[in-house]
Coordinates of C-alpha atoms and ligand atoms in Angstrom, one line a residue:
X175 CA 29.2 105.7 93.9
X176 CA 30.0 106.8 90.3
X177 CA 31.1 110.4 90.1
X178 CA 28.7 113.1 88.8
X179 CA 30.3 115.3 86.2
X180 CA 29.2 118.6 84.6
X181 CA 28.2 118.4 81.0
X182 CA 27.4 121.2 78.7
X183 CA 25.3 120.4 75.7
X184 CA 25.4 122.9 72.8
X185 CA 22.1 122.9 71.0
X186 CA 18.5 122.1 72.2
X187 CA 17.5 120.2 69.1
X188 CA 16.1 116.7 69.1
X189 CA 19.7 115.2 69.7
X190 CA 20.8 117.7 72.4
X191 CA 17.5 117.3 74.4
X192 CA 17.5 113.5 74.1
X193 CA 21.1 113.6 75.4
X194 CA 20.1 115.8 78.3
X195 CA 17.5 113.3 79.2
X196 CA 19.9 110.3 79.0
X197 CA 22.7 112.0 80.9
X198 CA 20.4 113.2 83.7
X199 CA 19.2 109.7 84.0
X200 CA 22.9 108.8 84.5
X201 CA 23.0 111.3 87.3
X202 CA 25.3 113.9 85.7
X203 CA 24.8 117.7 85.9
X204 CA 23.5 118.9 82.6
X205 CA 23.2 122.4 81.1
X206 CA 21.9 122.8 77.5
X207 CA 22.8 126.1 75.8
X208 CA 20.6 127.1 72.9
X209 CA 21.1 130.2 70.7
X210 CA 17.4 130.6 69.8
X211 CA 15.3 132.6 72.2
X212 CA 12.8 129.8 72.7
X213 CA 12.0 126.3 71.4
X214 CA 11.2 126.2 67.7
X215 CA 7.6 126.7 66.5
X216 CA 8.2 125.9 62.9
X217 CA 8.8 122.6 61.1
X218 CA 6.5 119.8 60.1
X219 CA 6.5 116.1 60.3
X220 CA 9.2 113.8 61.6
X221 CA 9.1 110.0 61.6
X222 CA 10.0 108.1 64.8
X223 CA 11.1 104.6 63.7
X224 CA 11.5 101.7 66.2
X225 CA 15.3 102.4 66.7
X226 CA 14.5 105.7 68.4
X227 CA 11.1 104.6 69.8
X228 CA 13.1 101.9 71.7
X229 CA 15.1 104.7 73.3
X230 CA 12.0 106.6 74.3
X231 CA 10.5 103.4 75.7
X232 CA 13.5 102.7 77.9
X233 CA 13.1 106.2 79.2
X234 CA 9.4 105.9 79.9
X235 CA 8.4 108.3 77.2
X236 CA 6.6 106.1 74.7
X237 CA 3.1 107.0 76.0
X238 CA 4.0 110.7 75.4
X239 CA 5.0 109.9 71.8
X240 CA 1.8 108.1 71.4
X241 CA -0.1 111.2 72.5
X242 CA 1.5 113.5 69.9
X243 CA 2.0 110.9 67.2
X244 CA 0.1 108.8 64.7
X245 CA 1.0 105.2 63.7
X246 CA 0.5 105.0 59.9
X247 CA -1.1 101.6 59.1
X248 CA 0.5 101.2 55.7
X249 CA 3.2 102.3 53.4
X250 CA 2.3 102.6 49.7
X251 CA 4.6 103.2 46.7
X252 CA 3.0 104.7 43.7
X253 CA 4.1 105.4 40.2
X254 CA 4.5 109.1 39.6
X255 CA 2.9 108.8 36.3
X256 CA -0.6 107.6 37.1
X257 CA -0.5 106.8 40.9
X258 CA -0.7 103.1 40.3
X259 CA 0.0 101.5 43.6
X260 CA 3.2 99.4 43.1
X261 CA 3.5 98.1 46.6
X262 CA 1.4 98.2 49.8
X263 CA 3.0 97.1 53.0
X264 CA 1.5 97.0 56.5
X265 CA 3.7 99.4 58.5
X266 CA 2.5 99.6 62.0
X267 CA 1.6 95.9 62.3
X268 CA 4.9 94.8 60.9
X269 CA 7.0 97.1 63.1
X270 CA 5.0 95.9 66.2
X271 CA 5.4 92.2 65.2
X272 CA 9.0 92.4 64.2
X273 CA 10.4 95.1 66.5
X274 CA 7.9 95.3 69.4
X275 CA 7.4 99.0 68.6
X276 CA 5.2 101.1 66.5
X277 CA 6.4 103.4 63.6
X278 CA 5.3 106.9 64.6
X279 CA 4.9 110.2 62.7
X280 CA 4.9 113.3 64.8
X281 CA 5.1 117.1 64.4
X282 CA 8.7 118.1 65.0
X283 CA 7.6 120.9 67.3
X284 CA 5.6 118.5 69.5
X285 CA 8.5 116.1 69.8
X286 CA 11.0 118.9 70.6
X287 CA 8.6 120.3 73.3
X288 CA 7.9 116.8 74.7
X289 CA 11.7 116.2 75.0
X290 CA 12.5 119.6 76.5
X291 CA 9.8 119.0 79.2
X292 CA 11.2 115.5 79.9
X293 CA 14.7 116.8 80.2
X294 CA 13.7 119.5 82.6
X295 CA 11.7 117.0 84.7
X296 CA 14.8 114.9 84.9
X297 CA 16.6 118.1 86.2
X298 CA 18.5 119.4 83.2
X299 CA 18.8 123.2 82.8
X300 CA 18.1 124.6 79.4
X301 CA 19.3 128.2 78.8
X302 CA 18.0 130.1 75.7
X303 CA 19.7 133.0 73.9
X304 CA 23.1 131.4 74.6
X305 CA 25.0 131.4 71.3
X306 CA 28.2 129.4 71.5
X307 CA 31.0 130.8 69.3
X308 CA 33.8 128.4 70.2
X309 CA 35.1 125.7 72.4
X310 CA 38.6 124.8 73.7
X311 CA 39.7 122.1 76.0
X312 CA 42.6 121.1 78.3
X313 CA 42.9 117.8 79.9
X314 CA 40.3 117.8 82.8
X315 CA 38.5 121.0 81.7
X316 CA 36.4 121.9 78.7
X317 CA 35.4 125.5 77.9
X318 CA 32.7 127.1 75.7
X319 CA 32.9 130.7 74.6
X320 CA 29.6 132.5 74.2
X321 CA 28.6 135.4 71.9
X322 CA 28.1 137.4 75.1
X323 CA 31.8 137.2 75.8
X324 CA 31.4 134.8 78.7
X325 CA 33.3 131.7 79.0
X326 CA 31.9 128.6 80.8
X327 CA 33.7 125.6 82.0
X328 CA 32.5 122.0 82.4
X329 CA 34.0 118.5 82.6
X330 CA 32.5 117.7 79.2
X331 CA 31.1 119.6 76.2
X332 CA 29.0 118.0 73.7
X333 CA 28.4 119.8 70.4
X334 CA 24.8 119.0 69.4
X335 CA 24.4 122.2 67.4
X336 CA 23.3 120.7 64.1
X337 CA 24.8 120.4 60.6
X338 CA 26.2 123.9 60.6
X339 CA 28.0 123.3 63.8
X340 CA 30.1 126.0 65.3
X341 CA 31.5 123.5 67.8
X342 CA 32.7 121.4 65.0
X343 CA 34.4 124.3 63.2
X344 CA 36.1 125.4 66.5
X345 CA 37.0 121.9 67.6
X346 CA 38.5 120.7 64.3
X347 CA 39.8 124.1 63.2
X348 CA 38.0 123.6 59.8
X349 CA 35.5 126.0 58.4
X350 CA 32.0 124.6 57.9
X351 CA 31.7 123.4 54.2
X352 CA 28.6 122.3 52.5
X353 CA 27.7 120.8 49.2
X354 CA 24.6 121.4 47.2
X355 CA 23.0 117.9 47.2
X356 CA 21.4 118.8 43.8
X357 CA 17.9 118.5 45.3
X358 CA 15.3 121.0 46.3
X359 CA 13.0 120.0 49.2
X360 CA 9.4 121.2 49.3
X361 CA 7.4 121.1 52.4
X362 CA 3.6 121.6 52.2
X363 CA 0.6 120.8 54.3
X364 CA -3.1 120.2 53.6
X365 CA -5.8 120.3 56.3
X366 CA -7.2 116.8 56.5
X367 CA -10.7 118.0 56.5
X368 CA -10.3 119.4 53.0
X369 CA -9.7 115.8 51.8
X370 CA -13.1 114.6 53.1
X371 CA -15.1 115.2 49.9
X372 CA -12.8 113.2 47.7
X373 CA -12.7 109.4 48.4
X374 CA -9.3 108.9 46.7
X375 CA -7.6 111.7 48.5
X376 CA -9.2 110.7 51.8
X377 CA -7.4 107.3 51.4
X378 CA -4.1 109.1 52.0
X379 CA -5.0 109.6 55.7
X380 CA -4.3 105.9 56.3
X381 CA -0.6 105.9 56.0
X382 CA 2.5 106.9 54.2
X383 CA 2.3 107.3 50.4
X384 CA 5.2 107.9 48.1
X385 CA 5.0 108.9 44.5
X386 CA 8.3 107.8 43.1
X387 CA 9.3 109.6 39.9
X388 CA 12.0 110.6 37.8
X389 CA 14.4 112.9 39.5
X390 CA 12.5 112.9 42.9
X391 CA 9.8 111.6 45.0
X392 CA 6.9 113.0 46.9
X393 CA 5.9 111.6 50.3
X394 CA 2.7 112.2 52.3
X395 CA 1.5 111.3 55.8
X396 CA -1.0 112.5 58.4
X397 CA -0.1 114.6 61.4
X398 CA -2.1 114.8 64.6
X399 CA -1.1 118.5 65.3
X400 CA -3.5 120.7 63.3
X401 CA -5.1 117.6 61.6
X402 CA -2.7 118.0 58.7
X403 CA -1.5 115.9 55.9
X404 CA 2.2 116.6 55.6
X405 CA 3.8 116.6 52.2
X406 CA 7.5 116.4 51.6
X407 CA 9.0 116.5 48.1
X408 CA 12.5 116.2 47.0
X409 CA 13.3 116.9 43.4
X410 CA 16.5 117.5 41.4
X411 CA 16.8 121.3 41.0
X412 CA 17.8 123.1 37.8
X413 CA 21.6 123.5 37.5
X414 CA 21.3 127.3 37.8
X415 CA 19.0 127.3 40.8
X416 CA 20.0 129.6 43.7
X417 CA 21.0 127.8 46.8
X418 CA 18.7 128.7 49.6
X419 CA 19.6 127.6 53.1
X420 CA 16.2 128.4 54.8
X421 CA 12.7 127.5 53.7
X422 CA 11.1 130.1 51.5
X423 CA 7.4 130.3 50.8
X424 CA 6.6 129.7 47.2
X425 CA 3.3 129.8 45.3
X426 CA 1.4 126.6 44.9
X427 CA 1.3 127.1 41.0
X428 CA 5.2 127.0 41.0
X429 CA 5.2 123.6 42.6
X430 CA 2.5 122.3 40.3
X431 CA 4.6 123.4 37.3
X432 CA 7.7 121.6 38.5
X433 CA 5.7 118.4 38.6
X434 CA 4.0 118.6 35.2
X435 CA 3.1 115.2 34.0
X436 CA 2.8 113.6 37.4
X437 CA -0.3 111.7 38.7
X438 CA -3.6 113.8 38.5
X439 CA -4.4 112.7 42.1
X440 CA -1.0 114.2 43.2
X441 CA -1.9 117.4 41.4
X442 CA -5.4 117.4 43.1
X443 CA -3.6 117.2 46.4
X444 CA -1.2 120.0 45.6
X445 CA -4.1 122.3 44.6
X446 CA -5.3 121.9 48.3
X447 CA -2.1 123.0 50.0
X448 CA -2.3 125.9 52.3
X449 CA 1.4 126.4 52.9
X450 CA 4.4 125.5 50.7
X451 CA 8.0 126.3 51.3
X452 CA 11.1 125.3 49.3
X453 CA 14.8 125.2 50.2
X454 CA 18.0 123.5 48.9
X455 CA 19.0 120.3 50.5
X456 CA 22.6 120.9 51.6
X457 CA 25.1 118.2 52.4
X458 CA 28.1 118.4 54.7
X459 CA 30.8 115.8 54.8
X460 CA 30.7 113.7 58.0
X461 CA 33.1 115.1 60.6
X462 CA 36.4 113.1 60.2
X463 CA 37.0 113.3 64.0
X464 CA 34.2 113.6 66.6
X465 CA 36.4 114.1 69.7
X466 CA 39.0 116.8 70.5
X467 CA 42.5 116.2 71.5
X468 CA 41.8 117.2 75.1
X469 CA 39.4 114.2 75.4
X470 CA 36.5 116.1 76.8
X471 CA 34.8 117.7 73.8
X472 CA 32.8 115.7 71.3
X473 CA 30.3 116.1 68.5
X474 CA 27.0 114.2 68.2
X475 CA 23.8 114.3 66.1
X476 CA 23.9 116.2 62.9
X477 CA 27.1 118.1 64.1
X478 CA 28.9 114.8 63.8
X479 CA 27.0 113.0 61.0
X480 CA 24.4 114.9 59.1
X481 CA 22.7 112.7 56.5
X482 CA 20.2 113.5 53.8
X483 CA 16.6 112.8 54.8
X484 CA 15.7 110.0 52.4
X485 CA 15.4 107.3 55.0
X486 CA 14.1 109.6 57.8
X487 CA 16.8 108.5 60.1
X488 CA 18.8 111.6 61.0
X489 CA 17.1 112.4 64.2
X490 CA 16.8 108.8 65.1
X491 CA 20.6 108.5 64.8
X492 CA 20.9 111.5 67.1
X493 CA 18.7 109.8 69.7
X494 CA 20.7 106.6 69.4
X495 CA 23.8 108.7 70.2
X496 CA 22.0 110.0 73.2
X497 CA 21.2 106.5 74.4
X498 CA 24.9 105.5 73.8
X499 CA 26.2 108.4 75.8
X500 CA 23.8 107.6 78.7
X501 CA 25.0 104.1 79.1
X502 CA 28.7 105.0 78.8
X503 CA 28.5 107.9 81.1
X504 CA 26.3 105.9 83.4
X505 CA 28.9 103.2 83.7
X506 CA 31.8 105.6 84.4
X507 CA 33.7 104.9 87.6
X508 CA 36.1 107.9 87.6
X509 CA 36.4 111.3 85.8
X510 CA 39.6 110.2 84.3
X511 CA 37.7 107.8 82.1
X512 CA 36.0 110.6 80.2
X513 CA 38.5 110.5 77.2
X514 CA 38.1 106.8 76.9
X515 CA 34.3 107.1 77.1
X516 CA 34.3 109.6 74.2
X517 CA 36.6 107.3 72.2
X518 CA 34.3 104.4 72.7
X519 CA 31.4 106.6 71.7
X520 CA 33.0 107.7 68.5
X521 CA 34.3 104.2 67.7
X522 CA 30.8 102.4 68.0
X523 CA 28.7 105.2 66.4
X524 CA 30.8 106.2 63.4
X525 CA 30.5 103.0 61.4
X526 CA 26.7 103.0 61.8
X527 CA 26.4 106.6 60.7
X528 CA 28.7 105.9 57.7
X529 CA 26.6 102.9 56.7
X530 CA 23.3 104.8 57.1
X531 CA 24.7 107.6 54.9
X532 CA 25.4 104.9 52.2
X533 CA 22.0 103.4 52.5
X534 CA 20.4 106.9 52.2
X535 CA 22.3 107.4 48.9
X536 CA 21.0 104.1 47.6
X537 CA 17.4 104.9 48.7
X538 CA 17.6 108.2 46.8
X539 CA 18.7 106.6 43.7
X540 CA 16.1 103.9 43.8
X541 CA 13.3 106.5 44.3
X542 CA 14.5 109.0 41.6
X543 CA 15.1 106.7 38.7
X544 CA 14.6 108.3 35.3
X545 CA 12.1 106.8 32.8
X546 CA 13.5 103.8 31.2
X547 CA 14.4 100.1 31.6
X548 CA 15.7 100.4 35.2
X549 CA 12.6 102.2 36.3
X550 CA 10.3 99.7 34.6
X551 CA 12.3 96.7 36.3
X552 CA 12.1 98.5 39.6
X553 CA 8.3 98.8 39.3
X554 CA 7.9 95.2 38.1
X555 CA 9.8 94.0 41.2
X556 CA 7.6 96.2 43.5
X557 CA 4.5 94.9 41.8
X558 CA 5.3 91.2 41.6
X559 CA 7.2 90.3 44.8
X560 CA 6.7 90.2 48.5
X561 CA 9.5 92.0 50.3
X562 CA 12.9 90.4 49.9
X563 CA 16.5 91.7 50.8
X564 CA 17.0 94.8 48.7
X565 CA 13.2 95.2 47.9
X566 CA 12.7 98.8 46.5
X567 CA 10.0 99.6 49.0
X568 CA 12.7 100.3 51.4
X569 CA 10.5 100.5 54.6
X570 CA 9.5 96.9 53.9
X571 CA 13.0 95.5 53.0
X572 CA 13.6 92.8 55.7
X573 CA 17.4 93.2 55.7
X574 CA 17.4 97.0 55.9
X575 CA 14.7 97.3 58.4
X576 CA 16.4 94.7 60.7
X577 CA 19.6 96.6 60.5
X578 CA 18.0 100.1 60.9
X579 CA 15.0 99.5 63.2
X580 CA 16.3 96.5 65.0
X581 CA 19.3 98.5 66.4
X582 CA 19.4 98.6 70.2
X583 CA 21.7 101.5 71.1
X584 CA 21.6 100.5 74.8
X585 CA 22.7 97.0 74.0
X586 CA 25.4 98.0 71.7
X587 CA 26.8 100.6 74.2
X588 CA 26.7 97.9 77.0
X589 CA 28.6 95.4 74.8
X590 CA 31.1 98.1 74.1
X591 CA 31.6 98.9 77.7
X592 CA 32.1 95.2 78.5
X593 CA 34.8 95.1 75.9
X594 CA 36.4 98.2 77.4
X595 CA 36.2 96.8 80.8
X596 CA 38.0 93.7 79.6
X597 CA 40.8 96.1 78.4
X598 CA 40.2 95.1 74.8
X599 CA 38.9 98.4 73.4
X600 CA 41.2 99.8 70.7
X601 CA 42.7 103.4 71.1
X602 CA 41.7 103.7 74.7
X603 CA 44.1 104.9 77.5
X604 CA 43.9 102.0 79.9
X605 CA 41.4 103.6 82.3
X606 CA 39.4 100.3 82.2
X607 CA 41.6 99.2 85.1
X608 CA 39.6 101.5 87.5
X609 CA 36.6 99.3 86.9
X610 CA 38.1 96.3 88.5
X611 CA 39.2 98.2 91.6
Ligands
FAD886 C1 13.3 117.7 55.1 C2 13.9 116.9 56.3 C3 13.1 115.9 56.8 C4 13.6 115.0 57.9 N1 12.9 114.0 58.4 C5 13.4 113.3 59.3 C6 12.5 112.2 59.8 O1 11.4 112.0 59.4 N2 13.1 111.4 60.8 C7 14.4 111.6 61.3 O2 14.9 110.9 62.2 N3 15.2 112.7 60.8 C8 14.7 113.5 59.8 N4 15.5 114.5 59.4 C9 16.7 114.8 60.0 C10 16.6 115.5 61.3 O3 15.8 116.7 61.2 C11 18.0 115.9 61.9 O4 18.9 114.7 61.7 C12 17.9 116.2 63.4 O5 17.0 117.3 63.6 C13 19.3 116.4 63.9 O6 19.1 116.9 65.3 P1 20.3 117.6 66.0 O7 19.8 117.8 67.4 O8 21.6 116.9 65.8 O9 20.4 119.0 65.3 P2 19.3 120.1 65.1 O10 18.0 119.6 65.0 O11 19.8 120.9 63.9 O12 19.5 121.0 66.4 C14 20.6 121.9 66.6 C15 20.2 122.9 67.7 O13 21.4 123.6 67.9 C16 21.1 125.1 68.0 N5 22.3 125.8 67.7 C17 22.9 125.8 66.5 N6 24.1 126.5 66.6 C18 24.3 126.9 67.9 C19 25.2 127.7 68.5 N7 26.3 128.2 68.0 N8 25.0 127.9 69.9 C20 23.9 127.4 70.5 N9 22.9 126.7 69.9 C21 23.1 126.5 68.6 C22 20.1 125.2 66.9 O14 19.3 126.4 67.1 C23 19.2 123.9 67.2 O15 18.2 124.1 68.2 C24 14.9 115.3 58.4 C25 15.6 116.4 57.8 C26 15.2 117.2 56.8 C27 15.9 118.3 56.3

């Protein structure tokens, strides 16, 4: 009978909650500590690509994602100038055919509530108003310090507290450092019913539309919650812009001014927005080390590997982390294997996060090309070809989608565990021998 260990997860974001589900399914005792007084009620859309959908399917949650989500039929790339459709790709059909799973868009709040309910059903305890200020570990015991002055102890602590992670600062002894990515992000919504009188705008309901322009891109897709069209725009900000961490409401006219010269259809859409907020996209370097010296504290999700949102894969990576941890902790034979499990986790997850980060940078460059020869050639390739490896309509690029959407986190974790069991996993402490007892 595998041992049941106590695990504290810091942060009830999408990554922390998914991990709570996975670790409860592996029969461990799970407590999630969240500093907020309740689950978030703000946010907008989030995409659930097949690589995270696969995890939800394994856990019997796919029907629930269906209930809160929409499967966009197509993915269109448009010129920022006049809205010319440069590439139209079937999205839902292609994902189902190639990966056996839909591509969903959901409201972040709905997904978070769905995951919290599933975690609690599995037996996880979620405690709110529990702000963690630090962590420390000794072999065999991991501690979290709370703002209340209390200290809690567990066998394992996982820092899933997001890109400004306190756990990371405390674990690695380095202050949180951010860099301005150089981009503003705008989030706006339009009630779908207000599109009804305009045939061209109504078309936007069918799928994902991107206007790719110089120095930025605008993305729209429909959301079930509230019957909204979600708009996410990223755009290079002026050099003297004030860095704003949190979304701040801004007048519609200011957004319209920033995109002067863009497609009239896009401006018609902007004129219908009911809410619009802007903030600065910040970037943190990936944590150099995800696991502490004591071998029982680790980082995951954005705390370990925050990436910019251009490929809509940040939360998906966090959900893959959760699946990986569930397989590894589900295979454990003895508590003494915890340090090796966390080493295996970091070793298999880091290269994927690093590569995703690289691909995100490439996507940003492709979609923000300034006017000129490169942009004209990009648009010609989009217009004239069916998808090929490196195709600029990234969600249709066969090589990228195979790598990103085809990833099976459970399978990769099982393969790693097999290698560990053979005694061939680098930097582990030899606890694989326990498996053959
Ligand atoms: C504009 C934008 C669009 C995006 N779109 C997508 C998308 O479409 N698809 C996708 O996969 N990803 C997307 N992402 C990325 C995604 O939002 C993140 O990667 C994901 O939310 C990370 O989840 P997490 O659980 O690791 O961290 P978070 O979601 O940041 O959760 C961290 C949690 O920890 C809590 N916390 C923080 N500090 C403490 C503390 N000291 N003590 C206790 N609790 C604490 C926080 O309150 C929070 O609840 C997008 C990001 C942005 C900015």
